[in-house]
PDB file of C-alpha atoms in Angstrom:
ATOM      1  CA  UNK A   1       2.779 112.242-122.169  1.00 88.00           C
ATOM      2  CA  UNK A   2       1.573 114.307-119.210  1.00 93.00           C
ATOM      3  CA  UNK A   3       3.943 112.379-116.896  1.00 95.00           C
ATOM      4  CA  UNK A   4       7.258 110.741-117.922  1.00 95.00           C
ATOM      5  CA  UNK A   5       6.303 107.153-117.030  1.00 97.00           C
ATOM      6  CA  UNK A   6       7.157 103.906-118.822  1.00 97.00           C
ATOM      7  CA  UNK A   7       5.133 100.686-118.298  1.00 97.00           C
ATOM      8  CA  UNK A   8       6.959  98.007-116.255  1.00 96.00           C
ATOM      9  CA  UNK A   9       9.739 100.515-115.447  1.00 96.00           C
ATOM     10  CA  UNK A  10       7.964 103.370-113.696  1.00 96.00           C
ATOM     11  CA  UNK A  11       8.800 107.084-113.681  1.00 97.00           C
ATOM     12  CA  UNK A  12      11.745 108.418-115.661  1.00 96.00           C
ATOM     13  CA  UNK A  13      13.371 111.794-116.178  1.00 93.00           C
ATOM     14  CA  UNK A  14      11.736 114.238-118.555  1.00 86.00           C
ATOM     15  CA  UNK A  15      14.849 114.287-120.727  1.00 87.00           C
ATOM     16  CA  UNK A  16      15.403 110.510-120.748  1.00 89.00           C
ATOM     17  CA  UNK A  17      15.355 108.700-124.143  1.00 89.00           C
ATOM     18  CA  UNK A  18      11.688 107.812-123.695  1.00 91.00           C
ATOM     19  CA  UNK A  19      11.143 106.396-127.199  1.00 92.00           C
ATOM     20  CA  UNK A  20      14.053 104.014-126.698  1.00 94.00           C
ATOM     21  CA  UNK A  21      12.751 102.960-123.284  1.00 95.00           C
ATOM     22  CA  UNK A  22       9.326 102.114-124.707  1.00 95.00           C
ATOM     23  CA  UNK A  23      10.945 100.094-127.471  1.00 96.00           C
ATOM     24  CA  UNK A  24      13.120  98.261-124.948  1.00 96.00           C
ATOM     25  CA  UNK A  25      10.250  97.178-122.689  1.00 96.00           C
ATOM     26  CA  UNK A  26       8.273  95.931-125.700  1.00 96.00           C
ATOM     27  CA  UNK A  27      11.244  94.001-127.096  1.00 96.00           C
ATOM     28  CA  UNK A  28      11.947  92.531-123.643  1.00 95.00           C
ATOM     29  CA  UNK A  29       8.352  91.412-123.103  1.00 94.00           C
ATOM     30  CA  UNK A  30       7.972  87.779-122.147  1.00 90.00           C
ATOM     31  CA  UNK A  31      11.679  87.044-121.743  1.00 94.00           C
ATOM     32  CA  UNK A  32      11.603  87.137-117.933  1.00 93.00           C
ATOM     33  CA  UNK A  33      14.817  89.169-118.032  1.00 96.00           C
ATOM     34  CA  UNK A  34      15.368  92.533-116.426  1.00 96.00           C
ATOM     35  CA  UNK A  35      16.583  95.455-118.456  1.00 96.00           C
ATOM     36  CA  UNK A  36      19.916  96.690-117.047  1.00 95.00           C
ATOM     37  CA  UNK A  37      18.352  99.805-115.543  1.00 94.00           C
ATOM     38  CA  UNK A  38      15.205  98.167-114.094  1.00 96.00           C
ATOM     39  CA  UNK A  39      15.084  98.883-110.348  1.00 94.00           C
ATOM     40  CA  UNK A  40      12.856  95.843-109.685  1.00 92.00           C
ATOM     41  CA  UNK A  41      15.787  93.491-110.122  1.00 93.00           C
ATOM     42  CA  UNK A  42      16.715  94.341-106.519  1.00 92.00           C
ATOM     43  CA  UNK A  43      13.797  92.273-105.257  1.00 90.00           C
ATOM     44  CA  UNK A  44      12.992  89.531-107.768  1.00 89.00           C
ATOM     45  CA  UNK A  45      14.787  86.858-109.785  1.00 91.00           C
ATOM     46  CA  UNK A  46      12.703  87.321-112.930  1.00 93.00           C
ATOM     47  CA  UNK A  47      10.619  90.062-114.478  1.00 94.00           C
ATOM     48  CA  UNK A  48       6.986  89.105-113.984  1.00 91.00           C
ATOM     49  CA  UNK A  49       5.226  92.113-115.542  1.00 94.00           C
ATOM     50  CA  UNK A  50       5.376  92.146-119.325  1.00 95.00           C
ATOM     51  CA  UNK A  51       3.915  94.287-122.056  1.00 97.00           C
ATOM     52  CA  UNK A  52       1.194  92.571-124.101  1.00 97.00           C
ATOM     53  CA  UNK A  53       2.639  93.916-127.322  1.00 96.00           C
ATOM     54  CA  UNK A  54      -0.004  92.445-129.636  1.00 96.00           C
ATOM     55  CA  UNK A  55      -2.741  94.291-127.736  1.00 97.00           C
ATOM     56  CA  UNK A  56      -1.225  97.788-127.832  1.00 97.00           C
ATOM     57  CA  UNK A  57      -3.629 100.348-129.279  1.00 97.00           C
ATOM     58  CA  UNK A  58      -2.188 103.502-130.792  1.00 94.00           C
ATOM     59  CA  UNK A  59      -4.085 106.255-132.533  1.00 92.00           C
ATOM     60  CA  UNK A  60      -3.817 110.058-132.680  1.00 92.00           C
ATOM     61  CA  UNK A  61      -4.355 111.437-129.190  1.00 92.00           C
ATOM     62  CA  UNK A  62      -4.513 108.082-127.413  1.00 96.00           C
ATOM     63  CA  UNK A  63      -2.144 105.198-126.738  1.00 97.00           C
ATOM     64  CA  UNK A  64      -3.098 102.184-124.610  1.00 98.00           C
ATOM     65  CA  UNK A  65      -0.280  99.890-123.467  1.00 98.00           C
ATOM     66  CA  UNK A  66      -1.445  96.759-121.610  1.00 98.00           C
ATOM     67  CA  UNK A  67       0.744  94.653-119.352  1.00 97.00           C
ATOM     68  CA  UNK A  68       0.255  91.356-117.552  1.00 97.00           C
ATOM     69  CA  UNK A  69       1.776  90.762-114.104  1.00 94.00           C
ATOM     70  CA  UNK A  70       1.846  87.073-113.292  1.00 86.00           C
ATOM     71  CA  UNK A  71       1.976  87.507-109.510  1.00 80.00           C
ATOM     72  CA  UNK A  72      -1.133  87.430-107.298  1.00 74.00           C
ATOM     73  CA  UNK A  73      -3.181  85.354-109.717  1.00 83.00           C
ATOM     74  CA  UNK A  74      -2.528  87.608-112.683  1.00 94.00           C
ATOM     75  CA  UNK A  75      -3.154  91.336-112.997  1.00 96.00           C
ATOM     76  CA  UNK A  76      -3.801  93.153-116.261  1.00 97.00           C
ATOM     77  CA  UNK A  77      -2.931  96.832-116.288  1.00 97.00           C
ATOM     78  CA  UNK A  78      -3.606  99.207-119.128  1.00 98.00           C
ATOM     79  CA  UNK A  79      -1.434 102.318-119.152  1.00 98.00           C
ATOM     80  CA  UNK A  80      -3.437 105.148-120.667  1.00 98.00           C
ATOM     81  CA  UNK A  81      -1.625 107.944-122.503  1.00 97.00           C
ATOM     82  CA  UNK A  82      -4.216 110.456-123.634  1.00 93.00           C
ATOM     83  CA  UNK A  83      -5.861 113.651-122.453  1.00 86.00           C
ATOM     84  CA  UNK A  84      -9.407 113.171-123.786  1.00 90.00           C
ATOM     85  CA  UNK A  85     -12.113 112.800-121.134  1.00 91.00           C
ATOM     86  CA  UNK A  86     -12.968 109.271-122.289  1.00 94.00           C
ATOM     87  CA  UNK A  87      -9.372 108.009-122.357  1.00 95.00           C
ATOM     88  CA  UNK A  88      -9.594 106.160-119.000  1.00 95.00           C
ATOM     89  CA  UNK A  89     -12.884 104.483-119.971  1.00 96.00           C
ATOM     90  CA  UNK A  90     -11.340 103.228-123.212  1.00 96.00           C
ATOM     91  CA  UNK A  91      -8.452 101.836-121.203  1.00 97.00           C
ATOM     92  CA  UNK A  92     -10.886 100.116-118.849  1.00 97.00           C
ATOM     93  CA  UNK A  93     -12.698  98.482-121.775  1.00 97.00           C
ATOM     94  CA  UNK A  94      -9.428  97.039-123.054  1.00 97.00           C
ATOM     95  CA  UNK A  95      -8.375  95.891-119.563  1.00 97.00           C
ATOM     96  CA  UNK A  96     -11.614  93.970-119.011  1.00 96.00           C
ATOM     97  CA  UNK A  97     -11.306  92.297-122.391  1.00 96.00           C
ATOM     98  CA  UNK A  98      -7.730  91.210-121.683  1.00 97.00           C
ATOM     99  CA  UNK A  99      -8.549  89.883-118.215  1.00 95.00           C
ATOM    100  CA  UNK A 100     -10.934  87.402-119.815  1.00 93.00           C
ATOM    101  CA  UNK A 101      -8.491  86.520-122.579  1.00 94.00           C
ATOM    102  CA  UNK A 102      -5.602  85.810-120.181  1.00 94.00           C
ATOM    103  CA  UNK A 103      -7.541  84.375-117.241  1.00 94.00           C
ATOM    104  CA  UNK A 104      -6.244  87.087-114.933  1.00 95.00           C
ATOM    105  CA  UNK A 105      -7.759  87.896-111.563  1.00 95.00           C
ATOM    106  CA  UNK A 106      -7.781  91.712-111.709  1.00 94.00           C
ATOM    107  CA  UNK A 107      -8.046  94.485-114.271  1.00 96.00           C
ATOM    108  CA  UNK A 108      -6.674  97.956-113.609  1.00 96.00           C
ATOM    109  CA  UNK A 109      -5.997 101.113-115.491  1.00 97.00           C
ATOM    110  CA  UNK A 110      -3.142 103.531-114.900  1.00 98.00           C
ATOM    111  CA  UNK A 111      -3.586 107.063-116.129  1.00 97.00           C
ATOM    112  CA  UNK A 112      -1.805 110.328-115.553  1.00 97.00           C
ATOM    113  CA  UNK A 113      -2.420 113.964-114.657  1.00 96.00           C
ATOM    114  CA  UNK A 114       0.004 116.807-115.276  1.00 95.00           C
ATOM    115  CA  UNK A 115       1.717 118.556-112.386  1.00 96.00           C
ATOM    116  CA  UNK A 116      -0.390 121.687-112.777  1.00 95.00           C
ATOM    117  CA  UNK A 117      -3.592 119.871-111.808  1.00 95.00           C
ATOM    118  CA  UNK A 118      -4.944 120.421-108.269  1.00 95.00           C
ATOM    119  CA  UNK A 119      -4.317 117.682-105.714  1.00 95.00           C
ATOM    120  CA  UNK A 120      -8.065 117.177-105.342  1.00 94.00           C
ATOM    121  CA  UNK A 121      -8.159 115.656-108.841  1.00 93.00           C
ATOM    122  CA  UNK A 122      -5.537 113.083-107.835  1.00 95.00           C
ATOM    123  CA  UNK A 123      -7.020 111.812-104.567  1.00 92.00           C
ATOM    124  CA  UNK A 124      -5.906 108.235-103.979  1.00 94.00           C
ATOM    125  CA  UNK A 125      -3.074 108.544-106.483  1.00 97.00           C
ATOM    126  CA  UNK A 126       0.649 109.132-106.213  1.00 98.00           C
ATOM    127  CA  UNK A 127       2.809 112.097-107.103  1.00 98.00           C
ATOM    128  CA  UNK A 128       6.021 111.583-109.069  1.00 98.00           C
ATOM    129  CA  UNK A 129       8.741 113.502-107.208  1.00 97.00           C
ATOM    130  CA  UNK A 130      12.117 114.497-108.611  1.00 97.00           C
ATOM    131  CA  UNK A 131      15.210 115.315-106.550  1.00 97.00           C
ATOM    132  CA  UNK A 132      18.077 116.911-108.469  1.00 96.00           C
ATOM    133  CA  UNK A 133      21.500 116.650-106.833  1.00 97.00           C
ATOM    134  CA  UNK A 134      23.080 119.177-109.213  1.00 93.00           C
ATOM    135  CA  UNK A 135      22.941 121.878-106.552  1.00 87.00           C
ATOM    136  CA  UNK A 136      23.977 119.573-103.727  1.00 93.00           C
ATOM    137  CA  UNK A 137      22.091 117.394-101.267  1.00 93.00           C
ATOM    138  CA  UNK A 138      20.257 120.147 -99.407  1.00 93.00           C
ATOM    139  CA  UNK A 139      20.286 120.839 -95.645  1.00 92.00           C
ATOM    140  CA  UNK A 140      22.120 118.418 -93.381  1.00 92.00           C
ATOM    141  CA  UNK A 141      20.381 116.227 -90.809  1.00 90.00           C
ATOM    142  CA  UNK A 142      20.156 117.962 -87.430  1.00 86.00           C
ATOM    143  CA  UNK A 143      20.031 114.756 -85.318  1.00 90.00           C
ATOM    144  CA  UNK A 144      22.412 111.768 -85.389  1.00 92.00           C
ATOM    145  CA  UNK A 145      21.403 108.999 -87.794  1.00 96.00           C
ATOM    146  CA  UNK A 146      22.913 105.505 -87.608  1.00 96.00           C
ATOM    147  CA  UNK A 147      23.374 102.760 -90.127  1.00 96.00           C
ATOM    148  CA  UNK A 148      21.434  99.693 -88.968  1.00 95.00           C
ATOM    149  CA  UNK A 149      24.746  97.864 -88.495  1.00 93.00           C
ATOM    150  CA  UNK A 150      25.899 100.596 -86.075  1.00 95.00           C
ATOM    151  CA  UNK A 151      22.954 100.189 -83.705  1.00 94.00           C
ATOM    152  CA  UNK A 152      24.050  99.259 -80.173  1.00 91.00           C
ATOM    153  CA  UNK A 153      21.442  96.482 -80.237  1.00 91.00           C
ATOM    154  CA  UNK A 154      20.637  95.686 -83.892  1.00 88.00           C
ATOM    155  CA  UNK A 155      17.916  93.221 -82.871  1.00 89.00           C
ATOM    156  CA  UNK A 156      15.791  96.205 -81.815  1.00 92.00           C
ATOM    157  CA  UNK A 157      15.250  96.835 -85.518  1.00 96.00           C
ATOM    158  CA  UNK A 158      13.221  93.605 -85.626  1.00 96.00           C
ATOM    159  CA  UNK A 159      10.665  95.189 -83.280  1.00 96.00           C
ATOM    160  CA  UNK A 160      10.448  98.282 -85.483  1.00 97.00           C
ATOM    161  CA  UNK A 161      10.137  96.121 -88.617  1.00 97.00           C
ATOM    162  CA  UNK A 162       7.257  94.130 -87.148  1.00 97.00           C
ATOM    163  CA  UNK A 163       5.392  97.257 -86.060  1.00 97.00           C
ATOM    164  CA  UNK A 164       5.925  98.773 -89.530  1.00 98.00           C
ATOM    165  CA  UNK A 165       5.184  95.602 -91.515  1.00 97.00           C
ATOM    166  CA  UNK A 166       2.376  97.378 -93.359  1.00 96.00           C
ATOM    167  CA  UNK A 167       4.946  99.811 -94.752  1.00 95.00           C
ATOM    168  CA  UNK A 168       7.155  97.019 -96.091  1.00 96.00           C
ATOM    169  CA  UNK A 169       9.735  96.903 -93.317  1.00 98.00           C
ATOM    170  CA  UNK A 170       9.168  93.240 -92.436  1.00 97.00           C
ATOM    171  CA  UNK A 171      10.053  92.332 -96.028  1.00 96.00           C
ATOM    172  CA  UNK A 172      13.006  94.715 -95.950  1.00 97.00           C
ATOM    173  CA  UNK A 173      14.262  93.198 -92.689  1.00 97.00           C
ATOM    174  CA  UNK A 174      14.321  89.767 -94.332  1.00 95.00           C
ATOM    175  CA  UNK A 175      16.511  91.179 -97.106  1.00 95.00           C
ATOM    176  CA  UNK A 176      18.745  92.890 -94.550  1.00 95.00           C
ATOM    177  CA  UNK A 177      19.259  89.615 -92.685  1.00 93.00           C
ATOM    178  CA  UNK A 178      20.144  87.914 -95.966  1.00 92.00           C
ATOM    179  CA  UNK A 179      22.704  90.632 -96.666  1.00 91.00           C
ATOM    180  CA  UNK A 180      21.283  91.394-100.110  1.00 91.00           C
ATOM    181  CA  UNK A 181      20.598  95.127 -99.754  1.00 95.00           C
ATOM    182  CA  UNK A 182      22.488  98.331 -99.072  1.00 96.00           C
ATOM    183  CA  UNK A 183      22.623 100.347 -95.856  1.00 97.00           C
ATOM    184  CA  UNK A 184      19.466 101.184 -93.917  1.00 98.00           C
ATOM    185  CA  UNK A 185      19.587 104.440 -91.952  1.00 98.00           C
ATOM    186  CA  UNK A 186      17.863 104.602 -88.564  1.00 98.00           C
ATOM    187  CA  UNK A 187      17.046 107.137 -85.880  1.00 97.00           C
ATOM    188  CA  UNK A 188      16.770 106.342 -82.184  1.00 97.00           C
ATOM    189  CA  UNK A 189      14.514 107.749 -79.494  1.00 96.00           C
ATOM    190  CA  UNK A 190      16.221 106.515 -76.365  1.00 94.00           C
ATOM    191  CA  UNK A 191      16.711 102.799 -76.962  1.00 92.00           C
ATOM    192  CA  UNK A 192      13.879 102.561 -79.501  1.00 96.00           C
ATOM    193  CA  UNK A 193      14.297 102.546 -83.267  1.00 97.00           C
ATOM    194  CA  UNK A 194      11.793 105.291 -84.023  1.00 97.00           C
ATOM    195  CA  UNK A 195      12.254 105.493 -87.789  1.00 98.00           C
ATOM    196  CA  UNK A 196      14.224 104.204 -90.739  1.00 98.00           C
ATOM    197  CA  UNK A 197      14.918 104.806 -94.424  1.00 98.00           C
ATOM    198  CA  UNK A 198      16.579 102.417 -96.846  1.00 98.00           C
ATOM    199  CA  UNK A 199      18.069 100.503 -98.446  1.00 98.00           C
ATOM    200  CA  UNK A 200      20.467 103.124 -99.703  1.00 98.00           C
ATOM    201  CA  UNK A 201      21.499 102.093-103.208  1.00 98.00           C
ATOM    202  CA  UNK A 202      22.263 103.676-106.564  1.00 98.00           C
ATOM    203  CA  UNK A 203      21.804 102.272-110.073  1.00 97.00           C
ATOM    204  CA  UNK A 204      22.673 103.567-113.511  1.00 96.00           C
ATOM    205  CA  UNK A 205      19.827 104.651-115.769  1.00 95.00           C
ATOM    206  CA  UNK A 206      19.470 104.146-119.530  1.00 92.00           C
ATOM    207  CA  UNK A 207      21.649 107.198-120.178  1.00 91.00           C
ATOM    208  CA  UNK A 208      24.370 106.068-117.775  1.00 92.00           C
ATOM    209  CA  UNK A 209      23.573 108.517-114.977  1.00 95.00           C
ATOM    210  CA  UNK A 210      23.541 107.253-111.394  1.00 97.00           C
ATOM    211  CA  UNK A 211      20.197 107.557-109.637  1.00 97.00           C
ATOM    212  CA  UNK A 212      19.393 107.096-105.982  1.00 98.00           C
ATOM    213  CA  UNK A 213      16.800 104.329-105.843  1.00 97.00           C
ATOM    214  CA  UNK A 214      13.513 104.684-103.903  1.00 96.00           C
ATOM    215  CA  UNK A 215      13.611 103.562-100.276  1.00 96.00           C
ATOM    216  CA  UNK A 216      11.297 102.174 -97.642  1.00 97.00           C
ATOM    217  CA  UNK A 217      10.698 105.122 -95.334  1.00 97.00           C
ATOM    218  CA  UNK A 218       8.721 105.376 -92.126  1.00 96.00           C
ATOM    219  CA  UNK A 219       8.466 106.581 -88.530  1.00 97.00           C
ATOM    220  CA  UNK A 220       6.529 104.802 -85.782  1.00 98.00           C
ATOM    221  CA  UNK A 221       3.143 106.527 -85.325  1.00 96.00           C
ATOM    222  CA  UNK A 222       3.713 107.649 -81.712  1.00 95.00           C
ATOM    223  CA  UNK A 223       7.078 109.210 -82.652  1.00 96.00           C
ATOM    224  CA  UNK A 224       5.772 111.331 -85.509  1.00 95.00           C
ATOM    225  CA  UNK A 225       5.726 115.099 -85.305  1.00 93.00           C
ATOM    226  CA  UNK A 226       9.221 115.260 -83.786  1.00 95.00           C
ATOM    227  CA  UNK A 227      11.128 115.925 -86.992  1.00 95.00           C
ATOM    228  CA  UNK A 228      12.484 112.372 -87.288  1.00 97.00           C
ATOM    229  CA  UNK A 229      11.171 111.932 -90.828  1.00 96.00           C
ATOM    230  CA  UNK A 230      12.866 115.135 -91.986  1.00 96.00           C
ATOM    231  CA  UNK A 231      16.124 114.089 -90.313  1.00 97.00           C
ATOM    232  CA  UNK A 232      16.111 110.667 -91.976  1.00 98.00           C
ATOM    233  CA  UNK A 233      15.241 112.148 -95.342  1.00 97.00           C
ATOM    234  CA  UNK A 234      18.062 114.687 -95.206  1.00 97.00           C
ATOM    235  CA  UNK A 235      20.550 112.018 -94.140  1.00 97.00           C
ATOM    236  CA  UNK A 236      19.442 109.877 -97.088  1.00 98.00           C
ATOM    237  CA  UNK A 237      19.890 112.760 -99.520  1.00 97.00           C
ATOM    238  CA  UNK A 238      23.401 113.357 -98.223  1.00 97.00           C
ATOM    239  CA  UNK A 239      24.171 109.654 -98.643  1.00 98.00           C
ATOM    240  CA  UNK A 240      22.963 109.797-102.245  1.00 97.00           C
ATOM    241  CA  UNK A 241      25.004 112.885-103.042  1.00 97.00           C
ATOM    242  CA  UNK A 242      28.139 111.462-101.432  1.00 97.00           C
ATOM    243  CA  UNK A 243      27.760 108.256-103.458  1.00 97.00           C
ATOM    244  CA  UNK A 244      27.515 110.016-106.799  1.00 97.00           C
ATOM    245  CA  UNK A 245      23.768 110.048-107.456  1.00 98.00           C
ATOM    246  CA  UNK A 246      22.672 112.607-110.040  1.00 97.00           C
ATOM    247  CA  UNK A 247      18.995 112.477-109.059  1.00 97.00           C
ATOM    248  CA  UNK A 248      16.213 110.507-107.423  1.00 97.00           C
ATOM    249  CA  UNK A 249      12.720 109.683-108.658  1.00 97.00           C
ATOM    250  CA  UNK A 250      10.040 108.414-106.321  1.00 95.00           C
ATOM    251  CA  UNK A 251       6.278 108.262-105.908  1.00 97.00           C
ATOM    252  CA  UNK A 252       4.481 109.536-102.818  1.00 96.00           C
ATOM    253  CA  UNK A 253       0.844 109.155-101.821  1.00 96.00           C
ATOM    254  CA  UNK A 254      -0.888 112.444-102.599  1.00 97.00           C
ATOM    255  CA  UNK A 255      -1.444 114.322 -99.351  1.00 95.00           C
ATOM    256  CA  UNK A 256       0.481 111.787 -97.265  1.00 93.00           C
ATOM    257  CA  UNK A 257       3.292 112.538 -94.833  1.00 92.00           C
ATOM    258  CA  UNK A 258       6.062 111.708 -97.331  1.00 94.00           C
ATOM    259  CA  UNK A 259       4.328 113.780 -99.997  1.00 95.00           C
ATOM    260  CA  UNK A 260       4.199 116.821 -97.738  1.00 95.00           C
ATOM    261  CA  UNK A 261       7.800 116.318 -96.650  1.00 95.00           C
ATOM    262  CA  UNK A 262       9.071 116.134-100.232  1.00 95.00           C
ATOM    263  CA  UNK A 263       7.217 119.330-101.086  1.00 93.00           C
ATOM    264  CA  UNK A 264       8.746 121.119 -98.110  1.00 94.00           C
ATOM    265  CA  UNK A 265      12.199 119.817 -99.042  1.00 94.00           C
ATOM    266  CA  UNK A 266      11.944 121.353-102.507  1.00 93.00           C
ATOM    267  CA  UNK A 267      11.430 118.300-104.726  1.00 95.00           C
ATOM    268  CA  UNK A 268       9.826 118.981-108.106  1.00 96.00           C
ATOM    269  CA  UNK A 269       6.502 117.390-108.989  1.00 96.00           C
ATOM    270  CA  UNK A 270       6.429 115.706-112.406  1.00 97.00           C
ATOM    271  CA  UNK A 271       2.721 114.910-112.214  1.00 97.00           C
ATOM    272  CA  UNK A 272       0.321 112.323-110.835  1.00 98.00           C
ATOM    273  CA  UNK A 273      -0.192 108.589-111.386  1.00 98.00           C
ATOM    274  CA  UNK A 274      -3.748 107.338-110.824  1.00 97.00           C
ATOM    275  CA  UNK A 275      -4.373 103.602-110.602  1.00 96.00           C
ATOM    276  CA  UNK A 276      -7.957 102.303-110.414  1.00 96.00           C
ATOM    277  CA  UNK A 277      -9.855  99.057-110.859  1.00 96.00           C
ATOM    278  CA  UNK A 278     -11.245  98.659-114.358  1.00 92.00           C
TER     279      UNK A 278
END
């Protein structure tokens, strides 16, 4: 494995019990249940992506693990674990075959590049970032950050959420109104919610360690370049450390603002995830 990544679960720590995690997702396939450490249970009632165990291909140097996600008309993904040049094309062949067999709408492949590859090879992909809280949370935020519930006019967050709907904040705002998620940290520019990060939540992993879960994170376009993203990020890291998180794993768009911020803040790259149409 060039990147520690488990189908239907996402990125994991390098020293996690990876063999056991693979076995667990295969055994759980088709049950609709979430594994206890599956972060997706925050958002859905049932697990809709399952491993197609009968179609797994495993040979020396190459393993292909297909999954079927039942949302959006059905999406077949083939996770490709192999370093040979033709590994992705073999994954694409299997994905196209399974799309026809399952009547799915899309076929995709997911393959991986090690962290020592240049960013140019991972254009359009995501970088797996690792934050270790062993040495503390890092620098403190240098500007006041407020929990959404502490805003003088909480309804102003609705305006921010609508403007940032493409970054998932409209969906998040619905969850916030329903009271189903943890705190959301915000930063104000005058009376305007200029940026936000959240929900702030931890969950135990397969080894029993607490991890800070990935957040929605964004700053309004005309307020960027003022350090608000860095301030929110540092406040979030302090929240995670104060609430007992041992680490955080997240994926950032290669070359994007969050990617650059994480690099500047000292997060370790565990490699790249490339997802393409088959």
